[in-house]
Amino acid sequence: MLGIQIIAFIFCFCGLGAAIAATASNEWKVTSRASSVITATWVFQGLWMNCAGNALGAFHCRPHLTIFKVEGYIQACRGLMISAVCLGFFGAIFGLVGMKCTKVGGSDQTKAKIACLAGLIFILSGLCSMTSCSLYANRITSEFFDPSFVAQKYELGAALFIGWAGASLCIIGGSIFCFSIAENSTSPRRGYAYNGATSVMSSRTKVHNSVPEKTPPKHFDKNAYV
């Protein structure tokens, strides 16, 4: 069971790292390759910055100046990714406490409940990240295949695939953590008989038997020596 928990924690930790990398990345959407070949410039955007580069290797990034001018789906994706990272952080703490190899957390039953709670938190983190990436990707694909959309069209960036992979790892690892409480409840309990009173009584009996019995002194009459 300890090995399964370690594997689950590795999955969740890698998923949390992927969620952080996707949140900080600026490649949520990139310009279409067909237009990039003609203009020799690349434009890629993230949740926090808009960047542009050219064939000479020069890049320039500009952050979003104000929150109120950012589109609604970007703000929703920001909130979901921040929630995913925060939930993953607390899930990692609960996961460490709930693992059997740590000294904190109490008994095995208490640790199993804490591990199950960590699994639920990681599943929520993965769902938040999955929802954010899917929402952003849906907006990109709907604009790309819309014939009436005449503005710049974009393709899916690398950050979306990183976010999807991290969300999948968090959900898988969280599910394994949740199953750990089921394994703990089905494991047989060992019974120990208390032989303290028996051992004390037996020791007293041995001591009593080892002490020789004192025979009363014999009294002889005076006529016995004549």
Short mmCIF file of C-alpha atoms in Angstrom, two decimals:
data_model
loop_
_atom_site.label_atom_id
_atom_site.label_comp_id
_atom_site.label_asym_id
_atom_site.label_seq_id
_atom_site.Cartn_x
_atom_site.Cartn_y
_atom_site.Cartn_z
CA MET A 1 0.00 0.00 0.00
CA LEU A 2 2.90 2.37 0.72
CA GLY A 3 4.25 1.91 -2.81
CA ILE A 4 0.85 2.76 -4.29
CA GLN A 5 0.68 5.94 -2.22
CA ILE A 6 4.15 6.97 -3.37
CA ILE A 7 3.17 6.46 -7.01
CA ALA A 8 -0.03 8.46 -6.47
CA PHE A 9 1.91 11.30 -4.84
CA ILE A 10 4.41 11.38 -7.73
CA PHE A 11 1.54 11.60 -10.22
CA CYS A 12 -0.12 14.41 -8.28
CA PHE A 13 3.13 16.30 -7.76
CA CYS A 14 3.95 16.14 -11.47
CA GLY A 15 0.40 17.25 -12.27
CA LEU A 16 0.75 20.22 -9.93
CA GLY A 17 4.04 21.20 -11.58
CA ALA A 18 2.41 20.98 -15.01
CA ALA A 19 -0.48 23.17 -13.84
CA ILE A 20 1.96 25.81 -12.57
CA ALA A 21 3.93 25.70 -15.83
CA ALA A 22 0.77 26.04 -17.91
CA THR A 23 -0.47 28.95 -15.81
CA ALA A 24 2.79 30.88 -16.21
CA SER A 25 3.23 30.05 -19.90
CA ASN A 26 2.49 32.56 -22.65
CA GLU A 27 1.73 29.97 -25.33
CA TRP A 28 -1.93 29.30 -24.77
CA LYS A 29 -2.62 30.22 -28.36
CA VAL A 30 -0.29 30.89 -31.29
CA THR A 31 -0.85 32.32 -34.74
CA SER A 32 -1.70 30.01 -37.60
CA ARG A 33 1.35 28.57 -39.36
CA ALA A 34 -0.07 29.49 -42.76
CA SER A 35 -0.10 33.20 -41.95
CA SER A 36 3.25 33.00 -40.10
CA VAL A 37 5.07 31.81 -43.21
CA ILE A 38 3.87 34.82 -45.18
CA THR A 39 4.49 37.53 -42.59
CA ALA A 40 7.55 35.90 -40.91
CA THR A 41 6.17 36.92 -37.51
CA TRP A 42 4.69 34.88 -34.70
CA VAL A 43 2.16 36.02 -32.16
CA PHE A 44 1.40 33.95 -29.08
CA GLN A 45 -0.77 34.86 -26.14
CA GLY A 46 -1.22 33.59 -22.62
CA LEU A 47 -3.31 34.38 -19.60
CA TRP A 48 -1.07 37.24 -18.54
CA MET A 49 0.86 38.51 -21.58
CA ASN A 50 0.72 38.96 -25.35
CA CYS A 51 3.99 38.23 -27.12
CA ALA A 52 5.26 38.65 -30.68
CA GLY A 53 8.42 37.48 -32.39
CA ASN A 54 10.02 37.54 -35.82
CA ALA A 55 12.32 35.36 -37.88
CA LEU A 56 15.41 37.13 -36.49
CA GLY A 57 14.69 35.74 -32.99
CA ALA A 58 13.54 39.00 -31.40
CA PHE A 59 10.58 38.70 -29.04
CA HIS A 60 8.57 41.33 -27.26
CA CYS A 61 5.93 40.67 -24.60
CA ARG A 62 3.34 43.08 -23.27
CA PRO A 63 1.22 42.29 -20.22
CA HIS A 64 -2.50 42.90 -20.13
CA LEU A 65 -2.78 46.49 -18.95
CA THR A 66 -6.01 46.19 -17.01
CA ILE A 67 -8.28 43.42 -15.79
CA PHE A 68 -11.48 45.09 -16.94
CA LYS A 69 -10.48 45.10 -20.62
CA VAL A 70 -9.57 41.40 -20.64
CA GLU A 71 -12.18 39.14 -22.17
CA GLY A 72 -14.41 37.15 -19.89
CA TYR A 73 -13.20 33.70 -20.84
CA ILE A 74 -9.59 34.70 -20.08
CA GLN A 75 -10.59 35.89 -16.62
CA ALA A 76 -12.48 32.64 -16.04
CA CYS A 77 -9.44 30.63 -17.11
CA ARG A 78 -7.24 32.66 -14.78
CA GLY A 79 -9.48 31.96 -11.82
CA LEU A 80 -9.71 28.26 -12.60
CA MET A 81 -5.95 27.83 -13.00
CA ILE A 82 -5.20 29.73 -9.80
CA SER A 83 -7.75 27.55 -8.00
CA ALA A 84 -6.13 24.44 -9.47
CA VAL A 85 -2.68 25.48 -8.24
CA CYS A 86 -3.93 26.39 -4.74
CA LEU A 87 -5.90 23.15 -4.41
CA GLY A 88 -2.90 21.17 -5.60
CA PHE A 89 -0.69 22.86 -2.98
CA PHE A 90 -3.05 21.96 -0.12
CA GLY A 91 -3.54 18.49 -1.58
CA ALA A 92 0.22 17.92 -1.52
CA ILE A 93 0.35 18.86 2.18
CA PHE A 94 -2.52 16.54 3.09
CA GLY A 95 -1.00 13.82 0.91
CA LEU A 96 2.30 13.97 2.79
CA VAL A 97 0.51 13.81 6.13
CA GLY A 98 -1.66 10.90 5.01
CA MET A 99 1.19 8.72 3.72
CA LYS A 100 2.27 5.82 5.90
CA CYS A 101 5.95 6.70 5.63
CA THR A 102 5.50 9.95 7.60
CA LYS A 103 5.46 10.18 11.38
CA VAL A 104 2.59 12.66 11.65
CA GLY A 105 -1.12 12.11 11.19
CA GLY A 106 -2.02 9.69 13.98
CA SER A 107 -3.14 6.11 13.51
CA ASP A 108 -3.42 4.22 10.23
CA GLN A 109 -7.17 4.84 10.01
CA THR A 110 -6.69 8.58 10.50
CA LYS A 111 -3.94 8.62 7.88
CA ALA A 112 -6.20 6.79 5.43
CA LYS A 113 -8.91 9.42 5.87
CA ILE A 114 -6.40 12.23 5.36
CA ALA A 115 -5.09 10.50 2.22
CA CYS A 116 -8.65 10.20 0.90
CA LEU A 117 -9.18 13.92 1.55
CA ALA A 118 -5.95 14.68 -0.33
CA GLY A 119 -7.19 12.57 -3.23
CA LEU A 120 -10.46 14.50 -3.42
CA ILE A 121 -8.56 17.80 -3.38
CA PHE A 122 -6.29 16.64 -6.19
CA ILE A 123 -9.29 15.52 -8.24
CA LEU A 124 -10.86 18.97 -7.83
CA SER A 125 -7.55 20.55 -8.84
CA GLY A 126 -7.40 18.42 -11.96
CA LEU A 127 -10.99 19.24 -12.86
CA CYS A 128 -10.32 22.98 -12.52
CA SER A 129 -7.27 22.76 -14.77
CA MET A 130 -9.10 20.56 -17.28
CA THR A 131 -12.05 22.94 -17.42
CA SER A 132 -9.83 25.98 -17.90
CA CYS A 133 -7.84 24.46 -20.76
CA SER A 134 -10.95 23.07 -22.44
CA LEU A 135 -12.74 26.42 -22.22
CA TYR A 136 -9.78 28.24 -23.78
CA ALA A 137 -9.37 25.61 -26.50
CA ASN A 138 -13.08 25.74 -27.34
CA ARG A 139 -12.83 29.48 -27.90
CA ILE A 140 -9.81 29.06 -30.18
CA THR A 141 -11.36 26.31 -32.29
CA SER A 142 -14.70 28.10 -32.61
CA GLU A 143 -12.97 31.22 -33.92
CA PHE A 144 -10.66 29.23 -36.22
CA PHE A 145 -13.46 27.35 -37.96
CA ASP A 146 -15.86 30.29 -38.06
CA PRO A 147 -15.94 31.60 -41.68
CA SER A 148 -17.39 34.93 -40.56
CA PHE A 149 -14.49 35.60 -38.16
CA VAL A 150 -12.15 37.93 -40.04
CA ALA A 151 -9.65 38.79 -37.30
CA GLN A 152 -6.38 37.00 -36.61
CA LYS A 153 -6.90 33.26 -36.16
CA TYR A 154 -4.91 31.23 -33.68
CA GLU A 155 -4.08 27.60 -33.05
CA LEU A 156 -3.75 25.60 -29.85
CA GLY A 157 -0.59 26.42 -27.92
CA ALA A 158 1.71 24.12 -25.98
CA ALA A 159 0.41 25.35 -22.62
CA LEU A 160 -2.99 23.77 -23.28
CA PHE A 161 -1.47 20.32 -23.81
CA ILE A 162 0.68 20.74 -20.70
CA GLY A 163 -2.41 21.72 -18.72
CA TRP A 164 -4.39 18.74 -19.99
CA ALA A 165 -1.56 16.35 -19.12
CA GLY A 166 -1.21 17.83 -15.63
CA ALA A 167 -4.96 17.64 -15.03
CA SER A 168 -5.00 13.97 -16.05
CA LEU A 169 -2.12 13.18 -13.68
CA CYS A 170 -3.86 14.95 -10.79
CA ILE A 171 -7.11 13.09 -11.39
CA ILE A 172 -5.36 9.70 -11.66
CA GLY A 173 -3.22 10.30 -8.58
CA GLY A 174 -6.19 11.61 -6.59
CA SER A 175 -8.23 8.53 -7.48
CA ILE A 176 -5.42 6.28 -6.24
CA PHE A 177 -5.31 8.22 -2.98
CA CYS A 178 -9.07 7.73 -2.55
CA PHE A 179 -8.76 3.98 -3.08
CA SER A 180 -6.15 3.79 -0.33
CA ILE A 181 -8.84 4.18 2.35
CA ALA A 182 -10.73 1.22 0.87
CA GLU A 183 -7.60 -0.94 1.06
CA ASN A 184 -7.05 0.07 4.67
CA SER A 185 -10.61 -0.87 5.66
CA THR A 186 -10.45 -4.30 3.99
CA SER A 187 -7.05 -5.25 5.45
CA PRO A 188 -7.39 -7.84 8.28
CA ARG A 189 -6.78 -6.67 11.81
CA ARG A 190 -4.44 -8.63 14.01
CA GLY A 191 -5.71 -9.58 17.44
CA TYR A 192 -3.40 -9.59 20.41
CA ALA A 193 -4.30 -11.52 23.58
CA TYR A 194 -3.56 -9.84 26.85
CA ASN A 195 -1.59 -12.24 29.02
CA GLY A 196 -0.50 -9.77 31.66
CA ALA A 197 -2.65 -11.06 34.51
CA THR A 198 -1.88 -14.68 33.65
CA SER A 199 1.85 -14.05 33.67
CA VAL A 200 1.66 -12.32 37.05
CA MET A 201 -0.35 -15.13 38.59
CA SER A 202 1.93 -17.77 37.12
CA SER A 203 5.00 -15.99 38.46
CA ARG A 204 3.45 -15.80 41.90
CA THR A 205 2.64 -19.51 41.75
CA LYS A 206 6.22 -20.35 40.80
CA VAL A 207 7.61 -18.28 43.65
CA HIS A 208 5.22 -19.92 46.06
CA ASN A 209 6.18 -23.40 44.91
CA SER A 210 9.91 -22.66 45.06
CA VAL A 211 9.82 -21.65 48.73
CA PRO A 212 10.35 -24.76 50.88
CA GLU A 213 7.74 -25.52 53.53
CA LYS A 214 8.88 -24.91 57.06
CA THR A 215 8.42 -27.97 59.27
CA PRO A 216 7.56 -27.34 62.88
CA PRO A 217 10.41 -28.08 65.34
CA LYS A 218 10.27 -31.40 67.12
CA HIS A 219 10.08 -31.38 70.93
CA PHE A 220 11.67 -34.39 72.64
CA ASP A 221 10.85 -35.58 76.10
CA LYS A 222 13.59 -35.97 78.69
CA ASN A 223 13.09 -39.74 78.69
CA ALA A 224 14.20 -39.88 75.05
CA TYR A 225 17.82 -39.20 76.01
CA VAL A 226 17.94 -41.83 78.79
#
